[in-house]
PDB file of C-alpha atoms in Angstrom:
ATOM      1  CA  UNK E   1      88.285 -82.400-132.491  1.00 77.00           C
ATOM      2  CA  UNK E   2      88.537 -79.326-130.314  1.00 84.00           C
ATOM      3  CA  UNK E   3      90.424 -79.371-127.003  1.00 90.00           C
ATOM      4  CA  UNK E   4      90.171 -76.551-124.458  1.00 95.00           C
ATOM      5  CA  UNK E   5      92.640 -76.118-121.594  1.00 96.00           C
ATOM      6  CA  UNK E   6      91.753 -73.793-118.706  1.00 97.00           C
ATOM      7  CA  UNK E   7      94.012 -72.339-116.002  1.00 97.00           C
ATOM      8  CA  UNK E   8      94.171 -71.961-113.101  1.00 97.00           C
ATOM      9  CA  UNK E   9      91.856 -74.559-111.584  1.00 96.00           C
ATOM     10  CA  UNK E  10      91.515 -72.494-108.401  1.00 97.00           C
ATOM     11  CA  UNK E  11      92.030 -68.779-107.841  1.00 98.00           C
ATOM     12  CA  UNK E  12      91.731 -66.712-104.674  1.00 98.00           C
ATOM     13  CA  UNK E  13      91.798 -62.921-104.742  1.00 98.00           C
ATOM     14  CA  UNK E  14      91.148 -60.168-102.265  1.00 98.00           C
ATOM     15  CA  UNK E  15      87.956 -58.207-102.694  1.00 98.00           C
ATOM     16  CA  UNK E  16      88.597 -55.284-104.996  1.00 97.00           C
ATOM     17  CA  UNK E  17      91.490 -56.958-106.821  1.00 98.00           C
ATOM     18  CA  UNK E  18      91.350 -58.244-110.388  1.00 98.00           C
ATOM     19  CA  UNK E  19      91.058 -61.873-111.474  1.00 98.00           C
ATOM     20  CA  UNK E  20      92.233 -63.368-114.747  1.00 98.00           C
ATOM     21  CA  UNK E  21      91.371 -66.818-116.092  1.00 98.00           C
ATOM     22  CA  UNK E  22      93.021 -68.136-119.238  1.00 98.00           C
ATOM     23  CA  UNK E  23      92.017 -70.715-121.818  1.00 98.00           C
ATOM     24  CA  UNK E  24      93.747 -72.169-124.846  1.00 97.00           C
ATOM     25  CA  UNK E  25      92.096 -74.040-127.687  1.00 96.00           C
ATOM     26  CA  UNK E  26      93.443 -76.377-130.312  1.00 93.00           C
ATOM     27  CA  UNK E  27      91.265 -75.905-133.404  1.00 91.00           C
ATOM     28  CA  UNK E  28      92.213 -72.767-135.312  1.00 90.00           C
ATOM     29  CA  UNK E  29      88.811 -72.842-137.043  1.00 89.00           C
ATOM     30  CA  UNK E  30      86.968 -72.127-133.773  1.00 91.00           C
ATOM     31  CA  UNK E  31      85.462 -68.660-133.807  1.00 89.00           C
ATOM     32  CA  UNK E  32      83.009 -68.438-130.909  1.00 93.00           C
ATOM     33  CA  UNK E  33      84.162 -68.344-127.269  1.00 95.00           C
ATOM     34  CA  UNK E  34      81.632 -68.036-124.438  1.00 96.00           C
ATOM     35  CA  UNK E  35      82.260 -67.871-120.710  1.00 98.00           C
ATOM     36  CA  UNK E  36      79.871 -69.389-118.187  1.00 97.00           C
ATOM     37  CA  UNK E  37      79.562 -68.768-114.455  1.00 98.00           C
ATOM     38  CA  UNK E  38      78.259 -71.492-112.159  1.00 97.00           C
ATOM     39  CA  UNK E  39      77.204 -70.542-108.665  1.00 96.00           C
ATOM     40  CA  UNK E  40      76.755 -73.115-105.940  1.00 93.00           C
ATOM     41  CA  UNK E  41      73.634 -75.190-106.487  1.00 91.00           C
ATOM     42  CA  UNK E  42      72.924 -73.726-109.899  1.00 94.00           C
ATOM     43  CA  UNK E  43      73.632 -74.549-113.510  1.00 95.00           C
ATOM     44  CA  UNK E  44      76.159 -72.583-115.604  1.00 96.00           C
ATOM     45  CA  UNK E  45      74.992 -69.197-116.894  1.00 96.00           C
ATOM     46  CA  UNK E  46      76.445 -67.326-119.870  1.00 96.00           C
ATOM     47  CA  UNK E  47      78.143 -64.120-118.701  1.00 97.00           C
ATOM     48  CA  UNK E  48      80.010 -62.941-121.799  1.00 97.00           C
ATOM     49  CA  UNK E  49      81.096 -64.222-125.179  1.00 95.00           C
ATOM     50  CA  UNK E  50      83.407 -63.160-127.979  1.00 94.00           C
ATOM     51  CA  UNK E  51      83.655 -63.938-131.670  1.00 90.00           C
ATOM     52  CA  UNK E  52      86.861 -64.063-133.635  1.00 83.00           C
ATOM     53  CA  UNK E  53      86.217 -60.856-135.543  1.00 81.00           C
ATOM     54  CA  UNK E  54      86.949 -58.838-132.383  1.00 82.00           C
ATOM     55  CA  UNK E  55      89.902 -58.877-129.992  1.00 91.00           C
ATOM     56  CA  UNK E  56      88.207 -57.629-126.829  1.00 94.00           C
ATOM     57  CA  UNK E  57      84.742 -57.231-125.413  1.00 94.00           C
ATOM     58  CA  UNK E  58      83.682 -55.547-122.173  1.00 96.00           C
ATOM     59  CA  UNK E  59      80.571 -55.611-120.051  1.00 95.00           C
ATOM     60  CA  UNK E  60      80.904 -53.501-116.919  1.00 96.00           C
ATOM     61  CA  UNK E  61      83.491 -55.250-114.699  1.00 97.00           C
ATOM     62  CA  UNK E  62      83.915 -58.217-117.016  1.00 98.00           C
ATOM     63  CA  UNK E  63      86.043 -58.333-120.150  1.00 98.00           C
ATOM     64  CA  UNK E  64      87.208 -61.056-122.492  1.00 98.00           C
ATOM     65  CA  UNK E  65      90.253 -60.862-124.761  1.00 97.00           C
ATOM     66  CA  UNK E  66      91.053 -63.103-127.700  1.00 96.00           C
ATOM     67  CA  UNK E  67      94.376 -63.808-129.386  1.00 95.00           C
ATOM     68  CA  UNK E  68      93.607 -65.873-132.488  1.00 93.00           C
ATOM     69  CA  UNK E  69      97.249 -66.218-133.471  1.00 93.00           C
ATOM     70  CA  UNK E  70      98.176 -67.775-130.161  1.00 94.00           C
ATOM     71  CA  UNK E  71      94.804 -69.531-129.832  1.00 95.00           C
ATOM     72  CA  UNK E  72      94.042 -68.308-126.374  1.00 95.00           C
ATOM     73  CA  UNK E  73      91.391 -66.182-124.729  1.00 97.00           C
ATOM     74  CA  UNK E  74      91.044 -64.785-121.228  1.00 98.00           C
ATOM     75  CA  UNK E  75      88.381 -63.598-118.816  1.00 98.00           C
ATOM     76  CA  UNK E  76      89.166 -60.501-116.780  1.00 98.00           C
ATOM     77  CA  UNK E  77      87.116 -59.473-113.751  1.00 98.00           C
ATOM     78  CA  UNK E  78      87.971 -56.125-112.188  1.00 98.00           C
ATOM     79  CA  UNK E  79      87.024 -54.794-108.744  1.00 98.00           C
ATOM     80  CA  UNK E  80      86.034 -58.266-107.621  1.00 98.00           C
ATOM     81  CA  UNK E  81      83.185 -58.675-105.147  1.00 97.00           C
ATOM     82  CA  UNK E  82      82.192 -61.618-102.947  1.00 96.00           C
ATOM     83  CA  UNK E  83      79.302 -62.424-105.305  1.00 96.00           C
ATOM     84  CA  UNK E  84      81.849 -63.088-108.043  1.00 98.00           C
ATOM     85  CA  UNK E  85      82.845 -66.250-106.159  1.00 98.00           C
ATOM     86  CA  UNK E  86      81.824 -69.154-108.400  1.00 98.00           C
ATOM     87  CA  UNK E  87      83.162 -71.668-110.911  1.00 97.00           C
ATOM     88  CA  UNK E  88      83.908 -70.174-114.307  1.00 98.00           C
ATOM     89  CA  UNK E  89      84.007 -72.231-117.517  1.00 97.00           C
ATOM     90  CA  UNK E  90      85.363 -71.227-120.892  1.00 97.00           C
ATOM     91  CA  UNK E  91      84.234 -72.928-124.094  1.00 96.00           C
ATOM     92  CA  UNK E  92      84.941 -72.885-127.810  1.00 94.00           C
ATOM     93  CA  UNK E  93      83.185 -73.874-131.014  1.00 89.00           C
ATOM     94  CA  UNK E  94      82.813 -73.078-134.705  1.00 80.00           C
ATOM     95  CA  UNK E  95      79.886 -70.698-135.119  1.00 74.00           C
ATOM     96  CA  UNK E  96      77.431 -71.622-137.857  1.00 70.00           C
ATOM     97  CA  UNK E  97      78.355 -75.267-137.758  1.00 72.00           C
ATOM     98  CA  UNK E  98      76.641 -78.153-136.024  1.00 73.00           C
ATOM     99  CA  UNK E  99      79.647 -78.579-133.742  1.00 79.00           C
ATOM    100  CA  UNK E 100      78.752 -78.322-130.094  1.00 87.00           C
ATOM    101  CA  UNK E 101      80.651 -76.430-127.401  1.00 91.00           C
ATOM    102  CA  UNK E 102      83.860 -77.871-125.964  1.00 92.00           C
ATOM    103  CA  UNK E 103      84.247 -76.740-122.368  1.00 94.00           C
ATOM    104  CA  UNK E 104      87.303 -76.153-120.212  1.00 95.00           C
ATOM    105  CA  UNK E 105      87.593 -77.894-116.856  1.00 95.00           C
ATOM    106  CA  UNK E 106      86.591 -74.839-114.831  1.00 96.00           C
ATOM    107  CA  UNK E 107      88.162 -72.355-112.405  1.00 97.00           C
ATOM    108  CA  UNK E 108      86.942 -72.039-108.824  1.00 97.00           C
ATOM    109  CA  UNK E 109      87.212 -68.329-108.042  1.00 98.00           C
ATOM    110  CA  UNK E 110      87.059 -67.271-104.395  1.00 98.00           C
ATOM    111  CA  UNK E 111      86.892 -63.589-103.530  1.00 98.00           C
ATOM    112  CA  UNK E 112      88.088 -63.045 -99.985  1.00 96.00           C
ATOM    113  CA  UNK E 113      86.448 -60.209 -98.007  1.00 91.00           C
TER     114      UNK E 113
ATOM    115  CA  UNK D   1      65.576 -68.541-112.736  1.00 72.00           C
ATOM    116  CA  UNK D   2      66.692 -69.580-116.191  1.00 76.00           C
ATOM    117  CA  UNK D   3      63.429 -71.044-117.434  1.00 94.00           C
ATOM    118  CA  UNK D   4      64.801 -74.590-117.286  1.00 97.00           C
ATOM    119  CA  UNK D   5      63.662 -76.810-114.415  1.00 97.00           C
ATOM    120  CA  UNK D   6      64.960 -80.218-113.408  1.00 98.00           C
ATOM    121  CA  UNK D   7      63.531 -82.836-111.084  1.00 97.00           C
ATOM    122  CA  UNK D   8      64.504 -84.358-108.805  1.00 97.00           C
ATOM    123  CA  UNK D   9      67.288 -82.128-107.506  1.00 97.00           C
ATOM    124  CA  UNK D  10      68.898 -85.013-105.650  1.00 97.00           C
ATOM    125  CA  UNK D  11      68.695 -88.743-106.298  1.00 96.00           C
ATOM    126  CA  UNK D  12      70.298 -91.700-104.553  1.00 95.00           C
ATOM    127  CA  UNK D  13      69.929 -95.062-106.218  1.00 92.00           C
ATOM    128  CA  UNK D  14      71.322 -98.544-106.056  1.00 89.00           C
ATOM    129  CA  UNK D  15      72.994-100.175-109.018  1.00 87.00           C
ATOM    130  CA  UNK D  16      69.943-102.336-109.734  1.00 87.00           C
ATOM    131  CA  UNK D  17      67.382 -99.521-109.593  1.00 88.00           C
ATOM    132  CA  UNK D  18      65.624 -97.831-112.499  1.00 93.00           C
ATOM    133  CA  UNK D  19      64.975 -94.112-112.229  1.00 95.00           C
ATOM    134  CA  UNK D  20      64.320 -91.165-114.525  1.00 97.00           C
ATOM    135  CA  UNK D  21      65.479 -87.566-114.564  1.00 98.00           C
ATOM    136  CA  UNK D  22      63.116 -84.933-115.894  1.00 98.00           C
ATOM    137  CA  UNK D  23      63.826 -81.605-117.553  1.00 98.00           C
ATOM    138  CA  UNK D  24      61.332 -78.977-118.671  1.00 98.00           C
ATOM    139  CA  UNK D  25      62.045 -75.721-120.478  1.00 97.00           C
ATOM    140  CA  UNK D  26      59.645 -72.769-120.567  1.00 96.00           C
ATOM    141  CA  UNK D  27      61.569 -70.729-123.134  1.00 96.00           C
ATOM    142  CA  UNK D  28      60.072 -71.960-126.390  1.00 95.00           C
ATOM    143  CA  UNK D  29      63.434 -73.358-127.483  1.00 96.00           C
ATOM    144  CA  UNK D  30      63.901 -76.015-130.132  1.00 94.00           C
ATOM    145  CA  UNK D  31      67.000 -77.789-128.810  1.00 94.00           C
ATOM    146  CA  UNK D  32      67.636 -79.609-125.527  1.00 96.00           C
ATOM    147  CA  UNK D  33      70.756 -81.186-124.082  1.00 95.00           C
ATOM    148  CA  UNK D  34      71.952 -83.547-121.351  1.00 96.00           C
ATOM    149  CA  UNK D  35      75.376 -82.978-119.822  1.00 96.00           C
ATOM    150  CA  UNK D  36      77.308 -84.872-117.160  1.00 96.00           C
ATOM    151  CA  UNK D  37      79.351 -82.761-114.751  1.00 96.00           C
ATOM    152  CA  UNK D  38      82.005 -84.453-112.632  1.00 93.00           C
ATOM    153  CA  UNK D  39      84.334 -82.672-110.226  1.00 87.00           C
ATOM    154  CA  UNK D  40      87.367 -80.973-111.801  1.00 81.00           C
ATOM    155  CA  UNK D  41      86.381 -82.127-115.312  1.00 87.00           C
ATOM    156  CA  UNK D  42      84.884 -80.338-118.294  1.00 89.00           C
ATOM    157  CA  UNK D  43      81.178 -80.656-118.898  1.00 92.00           C
ATOM    158  CA  UNK D  44      80.576 -83.798-120.923  1.00 93.00           C
ATOM    159  CA  UNK D  45      77.881 -83.541-123.558  1.00 93.00           C
ATOM    160  CA  UNK D  46      75.761 -86.702-123.548  1.00 94.00           C
ATOM    161  CA  UNK D  47      72.814 -86.103-125.865  1.00 94.00           C
ATOM    162  CA  UNK D  48      71.412 -83.359-128.077  1.00 93.00           C
ATOM    163  CA  UNK D  49      67.841 -83.156-129.331  1.00 93.00           C
ATOM    164  CA  UNK D  50      66.527 -80.782-131.979  1.00 90.00           C
ATOM    165  CA  UNK D  51      62.774 -80.622-132.494  1.00 85.00           C
ATOM    166  CA  UNK D  52      62.424 -83.895-130.601  1.00 82.00           C
ATOM    167  CA  UNK D  53      64.932 -85.723-132.792  1.00 84.00           C
ATOM    168  CA  UNK D  54      68.224 -86.922-131.384  1.00 84.00           C
ATOM    169  CA  UNK D  55      71.029 -85.279-133.340  1.00 82.00           C
ATOM    170  CA  UNK D  56      74.041 -86.218-131.253  1.00 76.00           C
ATOM    171  CA  UNK D  57      74.958 -89.089-128.988  1.00 75.00           C
ATOM    172  CA  UNK D  58      78.481 -88.919-127.655  1.00 75.00           C
ATOM    173  CA  UNK D  59      79.267 -92.594-127.075  1.00 84.00           C
ATOM    174  CA  UNK D  60      77.167 -92.742-123.946  1.00 92.00           C
ATOM    175  CA  UNK D  61      76.676 -96.190-122.340  1.00 93.00           C
ATOM    176  CA  UNK D  62      73.307 -97.779-123.042  1.00 92.00           C
ATOM    177  CA  UNK D  63      72.429 -97.691-119.345  1.00 94.00           C
ATOM    178  CA  UNK D  64      71.538 -94.043-120.063  1.00 96.00           C
ATOM    179  CA  UNK D  65      68.474 -93.734-122.293  1.00 95.00           C
ATOM    180  CA  UNK D  66      67.135 -90.310-123.317  1.00 95.00           C
ATOM    181  CA  UNK D  67      63.582 -89.500-124.325  1.00 95.00           C
ATOM    182  CA  UNK D  68      62.216 -86.283-125.802  1.00 95.00           C
ATOM    183  CA  UNK D  69      58.426 -86.515-126.148  1.00 94.00           C
ATOM    184  CA  UNK D  70      58.070 -82.857-127.194  1.00 93.00           C
ATOM    185  CA  UNK D  71      60.233 -79.774-127.524  1.00 91.00           C
ATOM    186  CA  UNK D  72      59.602 -78.715-123.906  1.00 96.00           C
ATOM    187  CA  UNK D  73      60.393 -81.948-122.101  1.00 97.00           C
ATOM    188  CA  UNK D  74      63.457 -84.150-121.898  1.00 97.00           C
ATOM    189  CA  UNK D  75      63.986 -87.278-119.832  1.00 97.00           C
ATOM    190  CA  UNK D  76      67.018 -89.354-118.963  1.00 97.00           C
ATOM    191  CA  UNK D  77      66.145 -92.915-118.016  1.00 97.00           C
ATOM    192  CA  UNK D  78      68.684 -94.667-115.832  1.00 96.00           C
ATOM    193  CA  UNK D  79      69.142 -98.384-115.219  1.00 93.00           C
ATOM    194  CA  UNK D  80      71.867-100.616-113.794  1.00 93.00           C
ATOM    195  CA  UNK D  81      74.169 -97.662-113.189  1.00 93.00           C
ATOM    196  CA  UNK D  82      77.687 -97.871-111.813  1.00 94.00           C
ATOM    197  CA  UNK D  83      79.191 -95.867-108.917  1.00 94.00           C
ATOM    198  CA  UNK D  84      81.300 -93.903-111.416  1.00 94.00           C
ATOM    199  CA  UNK D  85      78.055 -92.548-112.873  1.00 96.00           C
ATOM    200  CA  UNK D  86      77.615 -90.454-109.725  1.00 96.00           C
ATOM    201  CA  UNK D  87      77.709 -86.829-110.884  1.00 97.00           C
ATOM    202  CA  UNK D  88      75.646 -83.703-111.464  1.00 97.00           C
ATOM    203  CA  UNK D  89      73.430 -84.132-114.527  1.00 98.00           C
ATOM    204  CA  UNK D  90      72.598 -80.876-116.234  1.00 98.00           C
ATOM    205  CA  UNK D  91      69.885 -80.177-118.740  1.00 98.00           C
ATOM    206  CA  UNK D  92      70.067 -77.197-121.091  1.00 96.00           C
ATOM    207  CA  UNK D  93      68.053 -75.699-123.908  1.00 96.00           C
ATOM    208  CA  UNK D  94      68.747 -73.287-126.760  1.00 95.00           C
ATOM    209  CA  UNK D  95      66.844 -71.679-129.583  1.00 94.00           C
ATOM    210  CA  UNK D  96      68.968 -73.213-132.324  1.00 90.00           C
ATOM    211  CA  UNK D  97      71.162 -76.257-132.567  1.00 86.00           C
ATOM    212  CA  UNK D  98      74.587 -74.745-133.199  1.00 83.00           C
ATOM    213  CA  UNK D  99      77.187 -74.383-130.473  1.00 80.00           C
ATOM    214  CA  UNK D 100      76.944 -70.596-130.829  1.00 85.00           C
ATOM    215  CA  UNK D 101      73.295 -70.595-129.734  1.00 89.00           C
ATOM    216  CA  UNK D 102      73.216 -69.574-126.082  1.00 91.00           C
ATOM    217  CA  UNK D 103      72.450 -72.507-123.858  1.00 94.00           C
ATOM    218  CA  UNK D 104      70.306 -72.024-120.762  1.00 95.00           C
ATOM    219  CA  UNK D 105      71.037 -74.552-118.046  1.00 97.00           C
ATOM    220  CA  UNK D 106      68.828 -75.988-115.348  1.00 97.00           C
ATOM    221  CA  UNK D 107      70.099 -76.395-111.769  1.00 97.00           C
ATOM    222  CA  UNK D 108      70.966 -80.039-112.280  1.00 97.00           C
ATOM    223  CA  UNK D 109      70.199 -83.334-110.570  1.00 98.00           C
ATOM    224  CA  UNK D 110      72.838 -84.553-108.126  1.00 97.00           C
ATOM    225  CA  UNK D 111      72.956 -88.319-108.657  1.00 97.00           C
ATOM    226  CA  UNK D 112      74.613 -90.715-106.238  1.00 96.00           C
ATOM    227  CA  UNK D 113      74.907 -94.382-107.191  1.00 95.00           C
ATOM    228  CA  UNK D 114      75.572 -96.710-104.284  1.00 92.00           C
TER     229      UNK D 114
END
């Protein structure tokens, strides 16, 4: 089955700096990679996703890159703000199949004012 | 709000108690999920229901018993739990059943087993 490794487990950045979280996956057939953000006291919320037919996707200050050859994908947050502080989870699956998401173990991002 | 509500938000129970967690989704989705979230670990999928039928059960101990009476409601019945079952239990829903269907999560129930 799929295995997803996520690094780092904790990340502190100064407000305004960029943050990068990386994930690797084991199943080369996986082709759908979402990222979820979990704020304190809330459930995870989808913030961006990417499919294997593209290498990069952006949405304002958030971007995700995918390297299918190396089987890794990354979340990039630019111009970080205090409200970006949360736990971020990556996940992977095979789109169109019945296979469910395999999640990474999460990254606690703290943006220091 | 995500359209998925969970009650109670916090629950403390002894190992001999019986309790139930409730989840309700107001999104008109066809699939519902239970996840277990423990500190520093990936979300663990417990159960998946599609149109009220259980489609996945990931080797969950029988002390956890799910129930899906209709496509809007999902329950997790708990009995004779162990302290290691203490965790945040998350409910989610999605339109379709595949992993690529966006899942909408509730806020979770924080369960403590004494």
